[in-house]
């Protein structure tokens, strides 16, 4: 499908971050932005120089995967023809992207639609090890009609491998040798256990490139295979991402949306005490993009040392909100609470349908004023009104406008956030692409469950301070 760059370019409106609009007490001045121009240039150059290298392999995904994309499309076609259910087994970066794209592009009640109305199999992402959730999944799918996509870059994450063991056991008991036709592995080509298992069992396998970390992996087979199975135009998604990358080629901060938002967020967090980043889409379809962003922002920027080894403890706590729902939950705090956050509104100009509010309650003007409008007008008015209210209260915010929500704009949005994260990491001088804090928890889990090679970690845990009963009531 062809998408118009002119009509579908997403726009970043950062007026309400600036002192000249929101006031000097909270806002960022143009002088302040100018004063970090050399840091901004350095961050730009750092990201440009690192592009495609090391853990920045994700910058090459938008344009460099033609063969992989064809393989994914052919595989997806077979799955759509032969399976009633498609289940992703994965967690963190191996799950949040597929969920975000599914919710953004597919029908909001996709799984409840009749088969003839759905574009593909029913879709589930199992990104937890709550036993009740696994049991519930098994209550609604039929394993012999299901394709399972086991997704783990490291090939050893306990949660994902647990799910694999359970599902494989069920499949083998039900289908014998044919079990292998119900599992696709998406994993690293060069390391981990899943690749070994996949080779031994003969699973169809897609590879996660070495330079693509979990939270930057939506545009590789991790996200593209589930998306293609769901009928999402993955070429459009990649085209959107490439279009955003074109804009991020500019070294001029006022022309590079990701560099600008990174610079503003960097100033907000380091000089203005804004330790919280609220992501508030005004579209149910974007609710899970906020989840995906939360992992990207938290895991990438939450670090305790700089690249040169100095202690730092930086980062911003991401908070997910949904407009208008959370106007009736969190916005009171945003408006009147502490000056500790930046709110990012995600606005959609043209929703995929229009719902009119019919005439009614003529005798009650306070209800009847709604008649004659549309829900589209209402949600738009509420977004503008909330933006106005928080701005009036001096709370920093900016708005990303999507002309429509489709594959091309979603691709732009995901790439905008990934580039912003890379620039912000560079400004903070930290490694935005590792996650030692996550690894610590993973290793402790291995030790607690007796994995070989983790005996020292087990001893460390055994020697950790014990909980005291007097503090438990
Ligand atoms: O962003 C990351 O690297 C992590 O959140 C991982 O995606 C997550 O821990 C799952 O790891 P894996 O894909 O190796 O199973």
Coordinates of N, CA and C and ligand atoms in Angstrom, one line a residue, residues 91-94 152-154 157 214-215 295 299 435 438 442, ligand 1:
X91 N 8.2 -12.3 26.6 CA 8.0 -11.3 27.7 C 8.9 -10.1 27.4
X92 N 8.5 -9.0 28.1 CA 9.3 -7.8 27.9 C 9.3 -7.3 26.4
X93 N 10.5 -7.1 25.9 CA 10.6 -6.6 24.5 C 10.1 -7.6 23.5
X94 N 10.0 -8.9 23.9 CA 9.6 -9.9 23.0 C 8.0 -10.0 23.0
X152 N 12.3 -15.3 22.1 CA 13.3 -14.9 23.2 C 14.6 -14.7 22.6
X153 N 15.2 -13.5 22.7 CA 16.5 -13.3 22.1 C 17.5 -14.1 22.8
X154 N 17.5 -14.0 24.1 CA 18.6 -14.7 24.9 C 18.4 -16.3 24.8
X157 N 15.3 -17.1 28.8 CA 14.4 -16.4 29.8 C 13.5 -17.4 30.5
X214 N 15.8 -6.4 23.0 CA 14.3 -6.7 23.1 C 13.4 -5.5 22.8
X215 N 13.7 -4.4 23.5 CA 12.8 -3.2 23.5 C 12.9 -2.4 22.2
X295 N 8.4 0.5 28.8 CA 9.6 -0.4 28.9 C 10.8 0.3 28.2
X299 N 13.7 1.0 30.8 CA 14.9 0.1 30.8 C 16.1 0.7 30.1
X435 N 20.7 -3.7 30.1 CA 19.7 -3.8 31.1 C 20.2 -4.6 32.3
X438 N 17.8 -5.7 34.9 CA 16.9 -6.8 34.6 C 17.6 -8.1 34.7
X442 N 16.8 -11.7 36.7 CA 16.8 -13.0 35.9 C 17.7 -14.0 36.6
Ligands
LIG1 O1 14.6 -5.1 26.4 C1 15.1 -6.2 26.8 O2 16.2 -6.6 26.3 C2 14.4 -7.0 27.8 O3 13.2 -6.5 28.3 C3 14.0 -8.4 27.1 O4 13.2 -8.2 26.0 C4 13.3 -9.3 28.1 O5 14.0 -9.4 29.3 C5 13.1 -10.7 27.4 O6 14.3 -11.2 27.0 P1 14.4 -12.3 26.0 O7 13.9 -11.8 24.7 O8 15.9 -12.6 25.9 O9 13.6 -13.5 26.5

